[in-house]
Amino acid sequence: MSQIICRDLSLSYNGKTVSEGVSFTVEAGDYLCIVGDNGSGKTTLMKAILGLKLPDKGEILFDKESRVRAGDIGYLPQQTESSKDLPASVYETVLSGFSGKMGLRPFHTKAEREEARKNMERMGVLHLEKKSFSELSGGQRQRVLLARALCAASKILLLDEPVSGLDPNAAADMYSVIQDLNKNLGITVIMITHDIEAVVRYSSKVLRMGTVPTFFGSAEEYEHNSFHSENDEEDKNV
Amino acid sequence: MFKTLASYFSYDFVRYALIVGVLISLCAALFGVILVLKRFSFIGDGLSHVAFGALAVASVTGLTNNMLIIMPTTVIAAILLLKTGQHTKIKGDAAIAMISVSALALGYLILNVFSSSANVAGDVCSTLFGSFAILTLSATDTILCLGVSIAVIVFFVLFYNKIFLVTFDEDFAEATGVKTPLYNLLIAIFTAIIIALAMNLVGSLLISALIIFPALSAMRVCKSFKGVIITSGLLSVIATTVGILAAILLSTPVGATIVATDLLAFLLFFIVGKIIKA
């Protein structure tokens, strides 16, 4: 069952076209990795799917039967320096994932508070609930933000370089919780990454941006395609 | 000392000053947290200078209620500053510095050229550093202040969760359906309103202190957002009360005394914060 259908998208960043003719389909339960050089429009594509940016051309459709609306999508943004020193507790951070769903209702319901706790437990950060977000390690932060994304949506997760800046152990840890969400909760995962090993190991589909034509296919097809190796190795070192 | 204070409290104007001072500093402290965290503190500073310029124009036109000019001008300036801060060719901070010094210079110029007052220097000084204007509030001023402050606080409480998310992570907020631009706009407008009101209390040069100090102090010691908000609000109310009372007892300028109290509180929280972390 298709959840998101993108047809012939053209995307631009700061007035410059970064990708053209991007077409792909996301099925329910997919684990899609988006790879490509820096500046090839990966994050821009993600923002377009989230409705934060309009594509110059083409369309993004959310399938009616699978009842996906823009609000059903959770998002884990790229880590930014500025968000690291905000004084907010872990619990507050996770709970804020519900804000979009609340409409004009000013306060959280009991059900929302319980679900926030459940999501923290799933991500293994419940014991940190009173800690300040700024005191956490990089890996803990990402898991807290993943718990927040789960509060926002339970169907599709968009992850923008979820392991960048993490040490190998924390990265492996992060991959395993993402896989758990995909396998056991059936959540569709769309992830931007430079980590080719992870692509081959975890993903079911791959979208490679920045080449003409844009590659879109299964992880096996991608692995057996020779074009990725050189460029992506470079990416990893960036 | 208490006898002296008690005798002062028998005067309406002292009570008005205290009520208005407490409410304005509470509002300033609440929004101050947001402005500091969003790295918008410079907007507060720029707006206070715009408010000074507007006050100069208002006093020359001879309107009885100068808020009619100050409030809208400051609000419009806030909206413009917010827009320039977002997508810019001129760097946001440079644009704000430009607007704020221009408003300051033009305001002083207008006062000098057109003012009918015999003591221009004194007028300017009192608008910049806060005069005893806070002690000359009428019942109408007090009610206006009361109404607006309560509106600001109600807005803050009702939209607390959205304000939190918009402060913390704009992209995530917007991606999950929170109308981020709208909340940014509302935050800017309410900031402008608070600044216009606070001019009477501490003067336009010292308003930034009222916005920034309580937030920074609270952030030294609190780990949660709620903690920071509550501490900042309480601290600001206490500092303003102490400041006003001290100013009355010692016959010092009200605005400067309040700011000095805020500074002392900050130093205290700074030390406590260091001790907690050690």
XYZ file of C-alpha atoms in Angstrom:
516
model
C 0.000 0.000 0.000
C 1.567 3.273 -1.090
C 1.772 6.020 1.485
C 3.699 8.709 -0.334
C 4.014 9.146 -4.076
C 6.468 11.711 -5.449
C 6.305 12.476 -9.138
C 8.926 14.319 -11.140
C 9.970 16.668 -8.335
C 12.264 19.603 -8.907
C 13.724 21.111 -5.761
C 15.744 24.219 -5.192
C 17.736 25.531 -2.267
C 18.483 29.254 -1.938
C 17.238 29.826 -5.462
C 19.501 27.181 -6.973
C 18.011 24.004 -8.446
C 19.522 21.049 -6.595
C 17.627 18.139 -8.065
C 15.303 17.418 -10.939
C 13.100 14.569 -12.046
C 12.915 12.843 -8.668
C 10.201 10.191 -8.632
C 9.615 7.480 -6.077
C 6.951 5.705 -4.069
C 6.955 4.869 -0.392
C 4.948 1.829 0.697
C 3.675 1.250 4.211
C 6.403 -0.425 6.277
C 9.235 0.590 3.944
C 12.691 1.494 5.242
C 13.846 3.995 2.660
C 17.344 5.443 2.753
C 18.073 8.652 0.909
C 21.741 8.972 -0.026
C 23.695 11.402 -2.144
C 26.405 14.045 -2.082
C 26.190 17.071 0.154
C 24.059 19.675 -1.548
C 22.178 17.159 -3.667
C 18.888 18.160 -2.071
C 18.285 15.397 0.470
C 17.209 17.649 3.311
C 15.273 19.846 0.889
C 13.359 16.779 -0.301
C 12.590 15.866 3.290
C 11.306 19.363 3.989
C 9.146 19.165 0.887
C 7.592 15.912 2.123
C 6.950 17.588 5.478
C 5.290 20.507 3.756
C 7.909 22.988 4.969
C 8.900 23.781 1.400
C 7.097 23.719 -1.917
C 8.734 21.848 -4.796
C 9.383 23.956 -7.902
C 7.818 21.284 -10.051
C 6.107 17.952 -9.648
C 3.852 16.712 -6.891
C 3.886 14.898 -3.591
C 0.787 12.821 -2.942
C -0.277 11.207 0.289
C -2.337 8.135 -0.377
C -5.951 8.428 0.662
C -6.489 4.779 1.467
C -3.625 4.602 3.907
C -5.039 7.797 5.419
C -1.714 9.524 5.722
C -1.876 13.247 6.185
C 0.987 15.651 6.698
C 0.289 15.489 10.437
C 0.921 11.751 10.560
C 4.600 12.210 9.900
C 7.178 12.417 12.656
C 10.434 14.204 12.073
C 13.911 14.015 13.524
C 15.753 17.109 12.292
C 19.457 17.322 11.666
C 21.199 18.200 14.928
C 21.829 21.893 15.280
C 24.161 23.641 17.672
C 21.526 26.048 18.925
C 19.100 23.431 20.234
C 21.728 21.796 22.400
C 21.798 24.265 25.272
C 18.085 24.878 25.739
C 16.870 24.395 29.276
C 14.180 21.769 28.849
C 13.724 18.491 30.641
C 13.589 15.244 28.706
C 9.936 14.766 29.620
C 9.005 18.265 28.434
C 10.844 17.687 25.186
C 9.119 14.393 24.441
C 5.704 15.726 25.435
C 6.099 18.670 23.072
C 5.771 16.214 20.194
C 2.002 16.384 20.688
C 1.763 20.141 20.144
C 0.744 19.893 16.504
C -2.070 17.481 17.323
C -3.478 19.607 20.124
C -5.035 22.254 17.913
C -6.209 25.028 20.186
C -6.426 22.837 23.284
C -3.996 24.452 25.733
C -3.071 21.531 27.981
C -2.003 17.909 27.542
C -4.443 15.100 28.223
C -3.687 12.223 30.553
C -3.538 9.864 27.578
C -0.880 12.027 25.978
C 1.211 12.044 29.132
C 1.002 8.268 29.321
C 1.927 7.843 25.693
C 4.898 10.166 26.139
C 6.107 7.929 28.993
C 5.568 4.832 26.862
C 7.599 6.299 24.028
C 10.387 7.267 26.423
C 10.427 3.732 27.732
C 10.594 2.288 24.221
C 13.550 4.547 23.482
C 15.215 3.663 26.770
C 15.257 7.218 28.104
C 12.547 7.015 30.760
C 15.114 7.095 33.577
C 16.365 10.427 32.202
C 12.948 12.123 32.262
C 13.875 14.814 34.805
C 17.302 15.480 33.319
C 17.941 18.555 31.254
C 18.203 17.953 27.520
C 21.504 19.832 27.484
C 23.102 17.402 29.946
C 22.597 14.375 27.713
C 25.089 12.640 25.466
C 24.615 12.843 21.708
C 23.097 9.377 21.520
C 20.677 10.032 24.377
C 19.603 13.289 22.749
C 18.787 11.567 19.492
C 16.729 8.930 21.276
C 14.825 11.630 23.154
C 14.098 13.400 19.886
C 13.009 10.101 18.362
C 10.587 9.622 21.252
C 9.263 13.121 20.543
C 8.845 12.257 16.868
C 6.867 9.156 17.902
C 4.497 11.359 19.899
C 3.903 13.457 16.808
C 3.153 10.556 14.516
C 2.837 6.831 14.484
C 2.855 6.053 10.760
C 5.890 7.581 9.120
C 9.196 8.807 10.542
C 11.522 11.100 8.642
C 15.049 11.024 10.015
C 17.680 13.469 8.847
C 21.119 11.978 9.497
C 20.139 10.425 12.829
C 23.606 9.107 13.646
C 25.801 11.986 12.515
C 28.197 12.961 15.264
C 27.535 9.813 17.315
C 30.253 7.385 18.346
C 30.022 3.876 16.813
C 28.300 2.334 19.827
C 25.671 5.059 20.065
C 25.151 4.854 16.305
C 24.609 1.089 16.416
C 22.223 1.613 19.301
C 20.292 4.216 17.309
C 20.050 1.937 14.282
C 18.675 -0.871 16.385
C 15.894 1.264 17.898
C 14.986 2.528 14.442
C 14.880 -1.026 13.154
C 12.696 -2.021 16.081
C 10.204 0.721 15.216
C 10.184 -0.337 11.577
C 9.913 -4.087 12.166
C 7.811 -4.339 15.272
C 5.569 -1.286 15.050
C 5.370 -1.257 11.271
C 6.367 2.391 11.093
C 7.579 3.556 7.712
C 11.108 4.954 7.996
C 12.616 7.471 5.594
C 16.201 8.224 6.541
C 18.890 10.467 5.109
C 22.292 8.961 5.700
C 25.877 8.893 4.520
C 26.471 5.527 6.126
C 26.508 3.041 3.244
C 26.937 0.058 5.545
C 23.709 0.947 7.280
C 21.939 1.409 3.956
C 22.846 -2.096 2.839
C 22.165 -3.626 6.203
C 18.870 -2.061 7.235
C 17.056 -0.437 4.340
C 14.566 -2.010 1.977
C 14.752 0.753 -0.619
C 17.280 3.360 -1.638
C 16.879 6.731 -3.288
C 20.100 8.232 -4.565
C 19.956 11.955 -5.202
C 22.348 14.074 -7.225
C 22.790 11.760 -10.183
C 20.906 11.897 -13.453
C 18.749 9.950 -13.558
C 18.076 9.652 -9.838
C 18.456 6.054 -8.722
C 15.497 4.504 -6.968
C 15.257 0.817 -6.215
C 15.716 -1.934 -3.685
C 18.746 -2.096 -1.415
C 20.043 -5.161 -3.319
C 19.877 -3.368 -6.636
C 21.688 -0.454 -5.103
C 24.420 -2.637 -3.675
C 25.055 -4.261 -7.033
C 25.163 -0.961 -8.793
C 28.719 0.219 -9.133
C 28.190 3.985 -9.309
C 27.711 4.535 -5.628
C 30.992 3.308 -4.270
C 33.433 6.110 -5.083
C 31.244 9.114 -4.409
C 29.746 7.768 -1.249
C 33.087 6.881 0.233
C 33.989 10.531 -0.221
C 30.806 11.563 1.498
C 31.590 9.513 4.509
C 34.759 11.469 5.060
C 33.085 14.844 4.861
C 11.620 51.907 58.046
C 8.372 49.952 58.001
C 6.577 52.971 59.341
C 7.902 55.073 56.493
C 6.838 52.416 53.997
C 3.417 52.099 55.570
C 2.904 55.812 55.297
C 3.887 55.724 51.610
C 1.392 52.958 50.977
C -1.426 55.177 52.074
C -0.889 57.037 48.795
C -2.707 55.748 45.710
C 0.185 56.480 43.371
C 2.567 54.252 45.309
C 0.122 51.373 45.170
C -0.488 51.926 41.451
C 3.243 52.009 40.818
C 3.725 48.743 42.612
C 0.847 46.962 40.854
C 1.906 48.145 37.418
C 5.570 47.473 38.088
C 4.929 43.932 39.241
C 2.660 43.091 36.292
C 4.961 44.545 33.658
C 8.012 42.836 35.060
C 6.153 39.535 35.171
C 5.221 39.866 31.483
C 8.727 40.979 30.545
C 10.255 38.028 32.382
C 7.958 35.460 30.720
C 8.637 36.698 27.211
C 12.252 37.371 28.111
C 12.849 33.630 28.418
C 11.520 33.118 24.897
C 13.515 36.009 23.455
C 16.755 34.905 25.086
C 16.312 31.293 23.962
C 15.338 32.232 20.433
C 18.349 34.548 20.334
C 15.987 37.472 19.859
C 17.211 39.600 22.784
C 18.541 42.194 20.355
C 14.993 42.691 19.058
C 13.979 43.795 22.540
C 16.819 46.258 22.585
C 15.992 47.618 19.116
C 12.318 47.962 19.959
C 13.000 49.942 23.094
C 14.793 52.555 21.010
C 11.955 52.640 18.525
C 9.596 53.178 21.433
C 11.711 56.162 22.483
C 11.444 57.651 18.995
C 7.691 57.124 19.042
C 7.445 58.756 22.443
C 9.308 61.790 21.125
C 6.834 62.132 18.265
C 3.924 61.619 20.644
C 5.065 64.253 23.087
C 5.538 66.810 20.298
C 2.054 66.207 18.879
C 0.718 66.897 22.343
C -1.569 63.896 22.533
C -2.821 63.346 26.041
C -2.401 59.588 25.832
C 0.941 58.956 24.152
C 0.394 55.172 24.179
C -1.809 55.702 21.114
C 1.336 56.412 19.110
C 3.940 54.387 20.980
C 2.081 51.076 21.012
C 1.261 50.804 17.268
C 4.678 52.105 16.171
C 6.503 49.611 18.345
C 4.288 46.759 17.185
C 4.903 47.607 13.514
C 8.644 47.859 14.167
C 8.548 44.446 15.854
C 6.899 42.864 12.831
C 9.442 44.465 10.487
C 12.377 43.379 12.640
C 11.084 39.828 12.767
C 10.807 39.711 8.979
C 14.321 41.072 8.469
C 15.637 38.585 11.000
C 14.305 35.651 8.988
C 15.448 35.925 5.393
C 17.878 38.673 4.900
C 20.170 40.399 2.521
C 21.213 42.937 5.144
C 22.309 40.962 8.179
C 19.573 40.901 10.807
C 21.655 42.314 13.641
C 23.030 45.120 11.457
C 19.518 46.065 10.345
C 18.374 46.215 13.949
C 21.341 48.306 15.038
C 20.555 50.659 12.171
C 16.881 51.011 13.044
C 17.525 51.410 16.733
C 20.151 54.169 16.542
C 18.124 55.986 13.889
C 15.056 55.953 16.101
C 17.128 57.186 19.041
C 18.733 60.008 17.049
C 15.549 61.134 15.325
C 13.647 61.012 18.584
C 16.155 63.286 20.286
C 16.221 65.575 17.248
C 12.445 65.922 17.191
C 12.314 66.637 20.903
C 14.994 69.294 20.584
C 13.536 71.066 17.580
C 9.818 70.943 18.284
C 9.445 70.572 22.002
C 7.724 73.354 23.875
C 9.087 72.132 27.161
C 11.595 74.317 28.966
C 13.663 71.358 30.102
C 14.336 69.168 27.046
C 17.441 67.553 28.500
C 15.499 66.565 31.592
C 12.649 65.126 29.510
C 15.035 63.080 27.404
C 16.887 61.824 30.422
C 13.701 60.705 32.092
C 12.407 58.845 29.018
C 15.734 57.102 28.574
C 16.343 56.121 32.158
C 12.843 56.030 33.511
C 11.563 58.932 35.439
C 9.326 59.098 38.359
C 6.601 58.643 35.726
C 5.839 55.327 37.338
C 4.950 57.294 40.458
C 2.639 59.622 38.560
C 0.359 56.985 37.063
C -3.328 57.785 37.039
C -6.049 55.242 37.730
C -6.714 55.033 33.956
C -3.060 54.225 33.207
C -3.127 51.564 35.867
C -6.266 49.960 34.455
C -4.829 49.985 30.914
C -1.652 48.372 32.170
C -3.602 45.868 34.193
C -5.761 44.856 31.232
C -2.903 44.487 28.788
C -0.677 42.602 31.219
C -3.418 40.153 32.045
C -4.064 39.593 28.325
C -0.351 38.908 27.808
C -0.210 36.455 30.694
C -3.372 34.639 29.592
C -1.975 34.280 26.071
C 1.225 32.894 27.514
C -0.506 30.313 29.683
C -2.960 29.147 27.007
C -0.300 28.766 24.334
C 2.494 27.682 26.645
C 2.997 24.306 24.957
C 3.151 25.723 21.466
C 5.409 28.573 22.524
C 7.715 26.003 24.079
C 7.960 23.935 20.905
C 8.349 26.943 18.621
C 11.175 28.138 20.863
C 12.814 24.764 21.047
C 12.585 23.548 17.458
C 10.871 25.582 14.747
C 11.322 23.018 11.989
C 9.858 20.205 14.008
C 7.012 22.442 15.160
C 6.081 23.378 11.639
C 6.528 19.856 10.308
C 4.047 18.543 12.841
C 1.429 21.168 12.106
C 2.128 24.011 14.549
C 1.752 27.350 12.802
C 5.270 28.562 13.560
C 5.193 31.886 11.648
C 1.981 32.863 13.418
C 3.444 32.177 16.853
C 6.642 34.036 15.990
C 4.525 36.988 14.933
C 2.452 36.885 18.122
C 5.597 36.668 20.235
C 7.019 39.732 18.455
C 3.776 41.695 18.872
C 3.458 40.891 22.568
C 7.104 41.791 23.095
C 6.445 45.171 21.498
C 3.424 45.738 23.737
C 5.402 44.860 26.855
C 8.210 47.197 25.842
C 5.819 50.069 25.215
C 4.313 49.512 28.661
C 7.672 49.116 30.352
C 8.868 52.507 29.145
C 7.007 54.092 32.034
C 8.648 51.789 34.485
C 12.347 51.755 33.713
C 12.784 53.994 30.668
C 13.685 52.909 27.193
C 17.399 52.301 27.710
C 16.890 49.947 30.626
C 14.003 47.825 29.297
C 16.372 45.172 27.964
C 17.458 44.499 31.528
C 13.890 43.713 32.557
C 13.598 41.255 29.666
C 16.980 39.593 29.817
C 18.113 39.465 33.459
C 15.403 37.296 35.033
C 15.596 34.781 32.168
C 19.375 34.539 32.345
C 19.312 34.228 36.131
C 16.722 31.446 36.034
C 18.687 29.586 33.370
C 21.694 29.419 35.710
C 19.866 27.120 38.106
C 16.864 25.453 36.407
C 16.883 22.322 34.324
C 13.378 22.367 32.911
C 11.605 24.934 30.799
C 8.754 25.185 33.277
C 11.269 25.755 36.057
C 12.961 28.519 34.103
C 9.645 30.232 33.323
C 8.368 30.122 36.901
C 11.694 31.149 38.460
C 12.137 33.947 35.950
C 8.646 35.306 36.634
C 8.945 35.111 40.425
C 12.417 36.572 40.462
C 11.374 39.483 38.285
C 8.375 40.277 40.488
C 10.505 40.188 43.622
C 13.319 42.268 42.111
C 10.896 44.922 40.898
C 9.101 45.107 44.234
C 12.366 45.406 46.116
C 13.621 47.918 43.564
C 10.559 50.168 43.786
C 10.514 50.081 47.601
C 14.241 50.779 47.790
C 13.880 53.654 45.345
C 11.133 55.196 47.472
C 13.048 54.786 50.715
C 16.400 55.933 49.367
C 15.019 58.511 46.894
C 16.952 56.913 44.049
C 15.765 56.745 40.391
C 13.184 53.955 40.134
C 14.290 52.364 36.838
C 17.965 52.261 37.687
C 17.254 50.831 41.132
C 15.137 48.019 39.683
C 17.823 47.145 37.156
C 20.500 47.202 39.849
C 18.384 44.770 41.888
C 18.020 42.500 38.846
C 21.770 42.598 38.337
C 22.390 41.668 41.973
C 19.951 38.774 41.657
C 21.738 37.605 38.526
C 25.095 37.581 40.303
C 23.562 35.601 43.130
C 22.032 33.025 40.757
C 25.273 32.859 38.818
C 27.174 31.875 41.954
C 24.484 29.423 43.045
C 24.532 27.886 39.558
C 28.290 27.393 39.765
C 27.960 25.754 43.175
C 25.192 23.387 41.974
C 27.222 22.284 38.982
C 30.425 21.834 40.995
